[in-house]
XYZ file of C-alpha atoms in Angstrom:
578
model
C 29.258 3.643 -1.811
C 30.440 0.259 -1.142
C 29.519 -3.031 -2.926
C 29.823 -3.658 -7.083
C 32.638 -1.677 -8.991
C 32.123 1.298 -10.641
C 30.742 0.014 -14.606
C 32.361 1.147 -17.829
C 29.870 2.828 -20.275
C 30.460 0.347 -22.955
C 29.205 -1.953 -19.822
C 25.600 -0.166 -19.020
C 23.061 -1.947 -20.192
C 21.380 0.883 -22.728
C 25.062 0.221 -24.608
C 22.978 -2.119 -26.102
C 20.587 0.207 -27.619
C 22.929 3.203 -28.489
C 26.944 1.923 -28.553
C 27.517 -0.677 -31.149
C 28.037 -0.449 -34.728
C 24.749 -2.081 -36.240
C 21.937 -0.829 -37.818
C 19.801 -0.634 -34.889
C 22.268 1.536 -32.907
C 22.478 3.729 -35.507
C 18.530 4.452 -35.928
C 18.560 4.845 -32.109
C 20.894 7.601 -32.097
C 18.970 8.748 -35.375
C 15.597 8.880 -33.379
C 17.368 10.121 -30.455
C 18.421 13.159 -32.520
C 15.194 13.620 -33.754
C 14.161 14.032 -29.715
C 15.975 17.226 -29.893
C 18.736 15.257 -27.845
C 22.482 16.252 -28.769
C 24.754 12.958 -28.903
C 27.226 14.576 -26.025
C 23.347 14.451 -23.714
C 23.347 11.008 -23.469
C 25.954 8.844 -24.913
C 28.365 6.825 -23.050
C 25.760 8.173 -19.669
C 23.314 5.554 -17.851
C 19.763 6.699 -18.809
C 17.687 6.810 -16.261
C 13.511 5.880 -16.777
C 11.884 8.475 -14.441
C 8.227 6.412 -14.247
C 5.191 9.106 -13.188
C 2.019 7.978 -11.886
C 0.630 11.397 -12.286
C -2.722 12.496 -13.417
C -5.386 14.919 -13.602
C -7.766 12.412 -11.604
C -5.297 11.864 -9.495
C -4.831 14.483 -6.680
C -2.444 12.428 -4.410
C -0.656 13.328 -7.205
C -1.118 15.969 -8.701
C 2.107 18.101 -7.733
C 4.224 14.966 -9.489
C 4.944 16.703 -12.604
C 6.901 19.413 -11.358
C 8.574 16.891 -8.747
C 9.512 15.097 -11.924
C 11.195 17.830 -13.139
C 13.040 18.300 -9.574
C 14.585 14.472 -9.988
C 15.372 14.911 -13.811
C 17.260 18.190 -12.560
C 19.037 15.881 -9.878
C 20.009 13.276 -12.847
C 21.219 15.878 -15.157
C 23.513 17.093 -12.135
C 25.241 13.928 -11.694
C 25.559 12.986 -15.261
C 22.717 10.718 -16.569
C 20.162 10.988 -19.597
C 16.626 11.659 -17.765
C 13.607 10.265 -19.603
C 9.932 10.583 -18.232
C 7.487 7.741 -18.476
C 3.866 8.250 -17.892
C 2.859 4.968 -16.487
C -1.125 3.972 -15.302
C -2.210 6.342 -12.097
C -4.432 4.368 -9.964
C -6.743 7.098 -8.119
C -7.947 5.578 -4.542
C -10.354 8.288 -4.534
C -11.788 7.511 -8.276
C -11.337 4.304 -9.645
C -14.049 1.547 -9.341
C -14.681 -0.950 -8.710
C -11.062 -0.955 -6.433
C -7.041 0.528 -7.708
C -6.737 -3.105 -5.947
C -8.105 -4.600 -9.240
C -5.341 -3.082 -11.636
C -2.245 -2.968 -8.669
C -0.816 -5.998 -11.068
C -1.784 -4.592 -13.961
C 0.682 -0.917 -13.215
C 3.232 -4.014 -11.800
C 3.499 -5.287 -15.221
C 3.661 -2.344 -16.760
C 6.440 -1.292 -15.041
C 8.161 -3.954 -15.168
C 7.531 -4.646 -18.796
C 8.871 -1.012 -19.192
C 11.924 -1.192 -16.975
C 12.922 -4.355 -19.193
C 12.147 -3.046 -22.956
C 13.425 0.124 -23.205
C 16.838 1.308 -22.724
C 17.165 1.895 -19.146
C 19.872 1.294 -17.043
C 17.882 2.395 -13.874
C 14.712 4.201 -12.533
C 12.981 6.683 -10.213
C 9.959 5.128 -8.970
C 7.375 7.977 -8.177
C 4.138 7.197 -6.594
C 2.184 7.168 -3.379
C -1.562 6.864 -3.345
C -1.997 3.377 -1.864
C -1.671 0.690 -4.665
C 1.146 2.725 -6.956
C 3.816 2.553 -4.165
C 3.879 -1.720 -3.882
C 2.569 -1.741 -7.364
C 6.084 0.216 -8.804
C 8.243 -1.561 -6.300
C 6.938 -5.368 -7.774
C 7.582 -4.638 -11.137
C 10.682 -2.602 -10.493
C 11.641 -6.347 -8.294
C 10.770 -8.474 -11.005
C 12.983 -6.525 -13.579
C 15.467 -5.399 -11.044
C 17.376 -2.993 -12.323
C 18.452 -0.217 -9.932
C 16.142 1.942 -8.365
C 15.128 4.614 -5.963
C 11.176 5.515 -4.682
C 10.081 9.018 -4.463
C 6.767 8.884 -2.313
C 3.993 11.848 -3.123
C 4.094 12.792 0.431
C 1.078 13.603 2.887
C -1.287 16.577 1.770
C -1.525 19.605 4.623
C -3.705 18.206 7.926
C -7.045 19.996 7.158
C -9.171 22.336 8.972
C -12.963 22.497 10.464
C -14.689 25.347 13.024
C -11.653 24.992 15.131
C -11.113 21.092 14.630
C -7.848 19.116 12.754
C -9.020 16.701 10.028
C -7.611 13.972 9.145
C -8.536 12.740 5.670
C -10.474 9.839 5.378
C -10.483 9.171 9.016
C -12.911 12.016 9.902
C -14.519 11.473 6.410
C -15.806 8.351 8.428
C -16.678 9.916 11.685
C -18.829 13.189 10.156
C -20.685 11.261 7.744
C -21.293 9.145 10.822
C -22.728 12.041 12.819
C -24.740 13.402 9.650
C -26.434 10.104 9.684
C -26.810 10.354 13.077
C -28.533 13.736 12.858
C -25.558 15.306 14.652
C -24.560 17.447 11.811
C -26.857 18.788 9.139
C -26.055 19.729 5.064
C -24.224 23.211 5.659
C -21.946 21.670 7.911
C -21.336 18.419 5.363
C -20.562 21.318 2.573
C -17.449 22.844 4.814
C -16.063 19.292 5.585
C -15.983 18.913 1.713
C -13.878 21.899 1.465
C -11.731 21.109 4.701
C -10.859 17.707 4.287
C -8.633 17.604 1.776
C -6.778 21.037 1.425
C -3.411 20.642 -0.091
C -1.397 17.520 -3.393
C -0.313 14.848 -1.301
C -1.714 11.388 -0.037
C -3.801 10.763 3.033
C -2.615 12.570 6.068
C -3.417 10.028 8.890
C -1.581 6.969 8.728
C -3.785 5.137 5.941
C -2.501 2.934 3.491
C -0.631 5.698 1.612
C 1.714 6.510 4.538
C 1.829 3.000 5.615
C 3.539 2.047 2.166
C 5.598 4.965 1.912
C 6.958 4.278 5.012
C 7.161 0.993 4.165
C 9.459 1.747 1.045
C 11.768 3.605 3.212
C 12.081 0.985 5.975
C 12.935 -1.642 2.764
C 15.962 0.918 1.999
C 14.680 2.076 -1.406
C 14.244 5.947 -0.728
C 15.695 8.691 0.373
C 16.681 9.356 4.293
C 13.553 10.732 5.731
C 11.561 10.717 2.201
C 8.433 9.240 3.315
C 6.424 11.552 5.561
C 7.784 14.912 4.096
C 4.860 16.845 3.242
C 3.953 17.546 -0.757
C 3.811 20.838 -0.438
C 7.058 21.581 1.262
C 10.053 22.691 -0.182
C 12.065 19.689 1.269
C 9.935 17.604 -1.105
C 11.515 19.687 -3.796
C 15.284 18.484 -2.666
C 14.649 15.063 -1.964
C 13.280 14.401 -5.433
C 16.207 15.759 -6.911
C 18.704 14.249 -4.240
C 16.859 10.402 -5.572
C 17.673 11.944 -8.942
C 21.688 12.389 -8.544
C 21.160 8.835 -6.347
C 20.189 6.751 -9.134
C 22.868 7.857 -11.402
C 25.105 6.618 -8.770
C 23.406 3.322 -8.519
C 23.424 2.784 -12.107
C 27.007 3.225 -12.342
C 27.290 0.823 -9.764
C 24.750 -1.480 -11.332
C 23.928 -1.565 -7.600
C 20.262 -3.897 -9.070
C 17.429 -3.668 -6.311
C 17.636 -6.949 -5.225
C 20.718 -5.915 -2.976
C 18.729 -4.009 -0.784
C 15.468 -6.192 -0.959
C 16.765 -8.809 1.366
C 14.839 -11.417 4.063
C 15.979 -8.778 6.278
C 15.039 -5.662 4.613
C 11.077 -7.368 4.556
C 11.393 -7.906 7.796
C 12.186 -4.745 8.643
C 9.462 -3.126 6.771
C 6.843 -5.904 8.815
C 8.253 -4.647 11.451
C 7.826 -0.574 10.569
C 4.496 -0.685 9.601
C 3.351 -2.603 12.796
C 4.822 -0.158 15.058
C 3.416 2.750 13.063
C -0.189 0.956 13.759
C -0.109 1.057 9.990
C -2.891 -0.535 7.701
C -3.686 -3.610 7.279
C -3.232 -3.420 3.957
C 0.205 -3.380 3.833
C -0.214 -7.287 4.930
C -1.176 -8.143 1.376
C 0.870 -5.526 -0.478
C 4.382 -6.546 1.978
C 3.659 -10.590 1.306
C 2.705 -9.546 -2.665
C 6.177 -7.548 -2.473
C 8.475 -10.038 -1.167
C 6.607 -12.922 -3.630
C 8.492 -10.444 -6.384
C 11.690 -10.740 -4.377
C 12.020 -14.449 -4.384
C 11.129 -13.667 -0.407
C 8.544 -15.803 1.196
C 6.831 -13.798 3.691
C 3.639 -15.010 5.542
C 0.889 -14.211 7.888
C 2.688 -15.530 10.410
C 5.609 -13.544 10.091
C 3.196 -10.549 10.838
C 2.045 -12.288 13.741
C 5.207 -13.500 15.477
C 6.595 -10.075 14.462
C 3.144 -7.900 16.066
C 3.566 -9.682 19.659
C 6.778 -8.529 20.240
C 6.796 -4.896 18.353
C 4.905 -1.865 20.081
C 3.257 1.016 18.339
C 5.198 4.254 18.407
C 3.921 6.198 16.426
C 0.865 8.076 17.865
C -1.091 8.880 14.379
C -4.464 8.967 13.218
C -6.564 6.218 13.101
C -5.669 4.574 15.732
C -3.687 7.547 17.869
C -4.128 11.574 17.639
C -1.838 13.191 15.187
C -1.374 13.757 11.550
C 1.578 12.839 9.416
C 2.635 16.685 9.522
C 3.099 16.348 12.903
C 5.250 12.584 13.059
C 7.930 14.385 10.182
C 8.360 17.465 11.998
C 8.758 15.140 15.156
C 11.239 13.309 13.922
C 9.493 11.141 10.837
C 10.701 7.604 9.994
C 14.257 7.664 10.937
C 13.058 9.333 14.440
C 10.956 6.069 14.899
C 13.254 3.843 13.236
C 16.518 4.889 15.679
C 14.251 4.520 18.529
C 12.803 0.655 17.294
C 17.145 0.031 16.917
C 19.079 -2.727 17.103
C 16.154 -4.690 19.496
C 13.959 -4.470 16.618
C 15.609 -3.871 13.140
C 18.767 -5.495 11.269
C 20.896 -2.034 11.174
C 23.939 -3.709 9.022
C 22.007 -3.935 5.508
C 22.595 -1.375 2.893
C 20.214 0.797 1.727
C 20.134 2.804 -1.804
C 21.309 6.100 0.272
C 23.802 4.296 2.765
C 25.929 1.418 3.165
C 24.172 0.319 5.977
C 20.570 1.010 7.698
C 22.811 1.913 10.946
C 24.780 5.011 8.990
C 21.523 6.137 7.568
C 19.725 6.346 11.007
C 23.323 7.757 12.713
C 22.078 11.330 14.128
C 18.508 10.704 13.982
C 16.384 12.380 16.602
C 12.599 12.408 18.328
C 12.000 15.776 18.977
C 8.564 15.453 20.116
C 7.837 12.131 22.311
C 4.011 12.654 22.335
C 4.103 11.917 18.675
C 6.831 9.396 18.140
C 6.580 7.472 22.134
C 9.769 5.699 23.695
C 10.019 1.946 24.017
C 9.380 2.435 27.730
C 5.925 4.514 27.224
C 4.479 2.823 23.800
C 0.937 3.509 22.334
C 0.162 -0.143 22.687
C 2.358 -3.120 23.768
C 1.828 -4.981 20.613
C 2.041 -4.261 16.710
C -1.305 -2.917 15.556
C -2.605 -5.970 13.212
C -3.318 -9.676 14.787
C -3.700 -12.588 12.346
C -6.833 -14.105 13.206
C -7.524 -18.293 12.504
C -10.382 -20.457 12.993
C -12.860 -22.569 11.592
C -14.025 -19.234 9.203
C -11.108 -17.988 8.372
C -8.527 -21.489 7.731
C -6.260 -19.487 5.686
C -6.503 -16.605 7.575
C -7.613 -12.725 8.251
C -6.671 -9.268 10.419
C -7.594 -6.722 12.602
C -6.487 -3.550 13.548
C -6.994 -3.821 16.789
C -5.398 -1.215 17.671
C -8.066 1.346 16.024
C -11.067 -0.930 17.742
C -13.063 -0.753 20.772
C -11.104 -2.146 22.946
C -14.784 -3.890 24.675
C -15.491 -5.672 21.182
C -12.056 -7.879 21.224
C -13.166 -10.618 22.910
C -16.984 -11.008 21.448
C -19.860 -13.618 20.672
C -22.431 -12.566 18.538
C -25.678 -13.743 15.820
C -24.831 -13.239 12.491
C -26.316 -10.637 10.165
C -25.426 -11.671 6.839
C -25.403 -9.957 3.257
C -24.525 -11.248 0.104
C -22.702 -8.275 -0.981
C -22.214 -4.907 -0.904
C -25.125 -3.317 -2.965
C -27.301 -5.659 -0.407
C -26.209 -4.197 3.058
C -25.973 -0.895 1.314
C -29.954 -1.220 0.546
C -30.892 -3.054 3.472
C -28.195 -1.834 6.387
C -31.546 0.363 7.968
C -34.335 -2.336 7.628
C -35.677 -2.907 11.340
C -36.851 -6.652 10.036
C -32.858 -7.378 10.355
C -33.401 -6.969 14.305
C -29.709 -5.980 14.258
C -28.409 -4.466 17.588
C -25.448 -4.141 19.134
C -24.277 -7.300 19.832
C -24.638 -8.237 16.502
C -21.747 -9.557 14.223
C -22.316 -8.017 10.248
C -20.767 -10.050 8.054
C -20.136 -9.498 3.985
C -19.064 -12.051 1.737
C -18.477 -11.858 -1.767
C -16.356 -9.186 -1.440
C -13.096 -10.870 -1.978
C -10.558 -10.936 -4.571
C -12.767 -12.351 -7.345
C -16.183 -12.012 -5.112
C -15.510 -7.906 -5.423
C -13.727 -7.816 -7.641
C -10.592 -6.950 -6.748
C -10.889 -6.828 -2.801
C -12.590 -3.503 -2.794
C -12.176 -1.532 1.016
C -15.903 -2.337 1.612
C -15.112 -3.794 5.272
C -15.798 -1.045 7.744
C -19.166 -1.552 7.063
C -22.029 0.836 7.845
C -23.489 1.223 11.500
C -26.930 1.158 11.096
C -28.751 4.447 11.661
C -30.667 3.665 14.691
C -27.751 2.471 16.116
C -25.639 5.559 15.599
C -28.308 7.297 17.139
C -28.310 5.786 20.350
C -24.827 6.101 20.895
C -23.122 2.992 19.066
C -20.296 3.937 17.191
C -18.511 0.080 16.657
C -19.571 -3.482 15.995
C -17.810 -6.464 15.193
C -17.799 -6.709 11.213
C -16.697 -9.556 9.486
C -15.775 -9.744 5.368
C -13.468 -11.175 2.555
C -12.814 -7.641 1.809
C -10.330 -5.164 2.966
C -10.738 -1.920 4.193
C -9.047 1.917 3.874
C -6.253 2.259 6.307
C -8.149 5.447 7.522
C -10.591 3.614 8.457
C -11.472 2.274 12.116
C -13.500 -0.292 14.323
C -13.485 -3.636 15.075
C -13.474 -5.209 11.628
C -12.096 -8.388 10.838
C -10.787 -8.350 7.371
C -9.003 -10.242 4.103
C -10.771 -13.473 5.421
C -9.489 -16.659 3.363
C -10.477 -18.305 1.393
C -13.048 -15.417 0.114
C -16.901 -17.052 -0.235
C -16.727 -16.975 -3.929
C -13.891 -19.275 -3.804
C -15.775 -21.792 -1.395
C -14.299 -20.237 1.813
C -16.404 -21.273 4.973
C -17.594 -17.606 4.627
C -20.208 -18.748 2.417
C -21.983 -21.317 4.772
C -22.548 -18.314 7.254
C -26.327 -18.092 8.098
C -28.094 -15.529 9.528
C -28.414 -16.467 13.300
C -25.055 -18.350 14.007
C -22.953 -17.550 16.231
C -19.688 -15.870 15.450
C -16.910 -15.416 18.154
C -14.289 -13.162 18.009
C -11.143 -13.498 20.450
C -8.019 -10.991 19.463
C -6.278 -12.098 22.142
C -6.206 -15.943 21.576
C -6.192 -14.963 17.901
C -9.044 -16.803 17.050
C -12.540 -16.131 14.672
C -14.875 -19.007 14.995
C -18.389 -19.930 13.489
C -20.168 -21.665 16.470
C -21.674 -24.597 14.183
C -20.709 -27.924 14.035
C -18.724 -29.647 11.716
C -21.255 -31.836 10.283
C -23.781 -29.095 9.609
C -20.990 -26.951 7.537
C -20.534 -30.198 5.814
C -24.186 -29.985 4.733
C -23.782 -26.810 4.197
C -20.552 -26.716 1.538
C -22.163 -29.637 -0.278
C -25.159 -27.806 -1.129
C -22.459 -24.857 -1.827
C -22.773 -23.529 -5.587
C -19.621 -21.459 -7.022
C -20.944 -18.137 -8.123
C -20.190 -17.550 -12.195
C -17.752 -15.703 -13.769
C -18.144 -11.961 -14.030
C -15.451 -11.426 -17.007
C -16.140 -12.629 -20.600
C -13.202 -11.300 -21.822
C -10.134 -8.556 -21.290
C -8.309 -7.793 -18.754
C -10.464 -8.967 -16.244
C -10.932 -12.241 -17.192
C -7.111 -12.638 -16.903
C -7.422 -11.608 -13.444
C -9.967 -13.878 -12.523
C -8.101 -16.569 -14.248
C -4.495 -15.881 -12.129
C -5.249 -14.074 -8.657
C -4.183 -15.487 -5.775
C -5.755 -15.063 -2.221
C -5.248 -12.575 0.785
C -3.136 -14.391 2.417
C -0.505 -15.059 -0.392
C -0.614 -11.166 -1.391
C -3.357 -11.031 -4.533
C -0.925 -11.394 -6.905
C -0.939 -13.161 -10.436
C 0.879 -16.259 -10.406
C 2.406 -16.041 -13.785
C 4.519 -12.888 -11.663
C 4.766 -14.134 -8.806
C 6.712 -17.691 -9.703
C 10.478 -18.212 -10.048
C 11.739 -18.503 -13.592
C 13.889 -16.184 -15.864
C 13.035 -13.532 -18.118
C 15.629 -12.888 -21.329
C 16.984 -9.807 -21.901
C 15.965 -8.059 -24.971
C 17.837 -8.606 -28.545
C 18.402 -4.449 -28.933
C 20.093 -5.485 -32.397
């Protein structure tokens, strides 16, 4: 590879720790020993911090352990010192109240990690939707060298005939059941259908939004991110990330090279034309905060009018991730987005440029992965919404909404918060039809906490028996990207922060316009006024621990949920190893 020289050992940074004459090197090498580690394993080689996010609870990850192996097999081969760190798992499926409320928390960690111990680089390995931009901000912030192995997409599942697509069906058939369209038996084989294989969401949730995302930065392997978990090409690239980042560490080749203005953009760009989720807004701006990078909402938006979708995948097209890797996956998509679309002369981890990594790449299936001249839609899948409700900001996926419910004016229904519309979603004294707009507040960043994905929220039953299957839904939350419908999300500022979200009143008139990019509360200014003066800021939910630091240091959606104390310029010494 091109770029910085080739280092000297006496020049890698865990020198520090094992190769000088002091006491401390000398109980290093003692403890070392007592490892089982023979001095001609590791000394004078760059040790490389192979950080797992696996877990029992976990089973987007559950097949990470033996994948670990795979990349400490790939390290060995080209000459490093392999050591495994377990570091926090953060199960979308099981963790409450949100993974969204300990993202930062796994951030520090890692990069707390990266900067203590004697590591001269690190294989990032994660997936399930907060661990992939959770590794990559810490691993920014200590920026060291490193390489992202994604957990890859579980198997599509299977139904009487039909393909499933995680979470995305999960929605639709619990749907139906409530809509008396399917009954218990049939709710007890989607259980064992959805979900049939290790690996992340299928469709193109969250999960594969980031994944992708990490590729399109430059930070994995050629083609890593949509390789299935289970096949045996998820096998190779863990250990070909393994041999990588022995390279890189040699050539003290620190992630910040390939995390440029450019690279961001590039990834904005990537996970609008996948019609990705829109959760990679606050997880891309949270990402580039780490990078010294300031990326904003309306970067998204100047980036979505001018980027089509491509990539034809569950929620808002037909097919599974199986289907867009076999097709071609990312660098299929990528080498058709080109040089109209993408900055091809940056280097990646793999590659001394983006252009030689995509050289060769090929669609072999254009009903999956469309050409420019046939896209899914014309523009990126997310639209940045402003307005007297949302003066900060908030998103849509518009692309996985009616398209009748884009241009809308509506009453309110409001709830307070979740456990509210959850009890009273079916109460006929709401009079909600619909042309209603639901809206939930307190559902934000500290109003959740942690953001939880509470805003596709719940048809009501009636409703979903006549036929209705969207509504306009408003909220300060955000939302799984397997979900659907025509729900505006990450409003700011949230309600519990004073956000004009809180002087919503049942009855008002709420007009949604993707087109012009607006979201508007039809009341006038004076009457908000009233309204915010008689305004009362909800207490504090955390006494104490770690969630009273959060509610101290969060930021809003639109400036990516991160702490501030990470997120602000300023240098961090390197460690006296002694």
């Amino acid at each position: 590879m091109s770029g910085p020289a080739r280092l000297k050992p006496e020049e890698l940074r865990s020198h520090q720790w094992y190769g000088t004459d002091g006491l401390r090197s000398f109980s290093h090498r003692a403890r070392t020993r007592q490892l089982g580690y023979l001095p001609e394993e590791h000394l004078g080689k760059p040790v490389i911090a192979v950080l797992n996010t696996w877990s029992d609870i976990n089973p987007c990850h559950q097949h990470l352990r033996e994948r670990a192996e795979a990349v400490k097999r790939g390290v060995w081969q080209a000459g490093g010192f392999p050591l495994e760190f377990p570091v926090s798992t953060l199960s979308e499926t099981y963790q409450k109240p949100t993974p969204m409320l300990y993202r930062n928390l796994l951030a520090m960690e890692t990069e707390e990690l990266l900067h203590s111990y004697p590591v001269d680089g690190a294989v990032l390995m994660g997936g399930c939707d907060k661990t992939t931009p959770a590794l990559l901000m810490g691993a920014a912030s200590a920026d060291l060298p490193a390489v992202f192995v994604p957990a890859g997409p579980m198997l599509r599942g299977h139904w009487r005939g039909q393909t499933l697509g995680s979470g995305t069906d999960m929605w639709k058939y619990w749907d139906d059941k409530r809509a008396g369209l399917i009954g218990e038996c049939e709710l007890a084989e989607l259980e064992c259908g959805l979900a049939r294989s290790p690996g992340h969401c299928m469709t193109m949730g969250t999960a594969s939004t980031m994944t992708a995302v990490a590729e399109a930065l430059g930070v994995t392997m050629p083609g890593a991110s949509s390789i299935p978990a289970v096949d045996s090409g998820h096998s190779r690239m863990a250990a070909a990330a393994g041999r990588r980042i022995v390279e890189l560490a040699w050539r003290g080749a620190a992630l910040s090279r390939f995390l440029s203005p450019e690279a961001y953009e590039d990834a904005v760009t990537t996970a609008l034309a996948l019609g990705g989720s829109t959760n990679a807004v606050i997880h891309l701006i949270a990402m580039a905060g780490r990078s010294g990078i300031g990326l904003t909402l309306e970067d998204f938006d100047r980036i979505a009018r001018r980027v089509p979708v491509l990539a034809d995948i569950r929620p808002g097209g037909s097919y599974l991730m199986e289907d867009f890797h076999y097709a071609g996956g990312l660098p299929g998509l990528l080498a058709r987005l080109g040089e109209e679309y993408l900055h091809l002369d940056r280097p990646t981890v793999a590659r001394d440029s983006l252009r030689e990594q995509l050289a060769g790449a090929l669609v072999h299936d254009d009903t999956v992965i469309r050409p420019l001249s046939d896209p899914l839609c014309a523009e990126g899948g997310v639209a940045v919404l402003r307005g007297n409700l949302a003066p900060d900001g908030a998103v849509i996926k518009h692309v996985a909404a009616d398209p009748g419910l884009l241009r809308h004016t509506g009453p309110a229904v409001v709830f307070d918060d979740y456990r509210t519309m959850q009890a009273t979603i079916n109460d006929p004294s709401l009079g909600i039809t619909a042309d209603s707009v639901l809206v939930l507040r307190g559902s934000g960043p500290l109003g959740g906490p942690g953001m939880p994905e509470y805003g596709m929220l719940p048809i009501p039953d009636h409703l979903l028996k006549e036929g209705v299957r969207d509504m306009v839904r408003l909220s300060d939350a955000r939302m799984s990207g397997t979900s659907y419908g025509a729900c505006v999300l990450h409003i700011a500022p949230e309600s519990h922060a004073g956000g004009p979200l809180a002087l919503v009143r049942n009855g008002d008139r709420v007009t949604l316009d993707v087109s012009a990019r607006v979201l508007r509360l039809e009341v006038d200014d004076a009457e908000l006024e009233r309204r915010r003066a008689a305004w009362q800021r909800p207490p504090s939910r955390y006494g104490r621990g770690y969630g009273a630091l959060y509610e101290q240091h969060i930021t809003q959606a639109d400036t990516g949920c991160d702490f501030g104390f990470l997120s602000r310029p300023g240098e961090v010494p390197e460690p006296y190893a002694g």
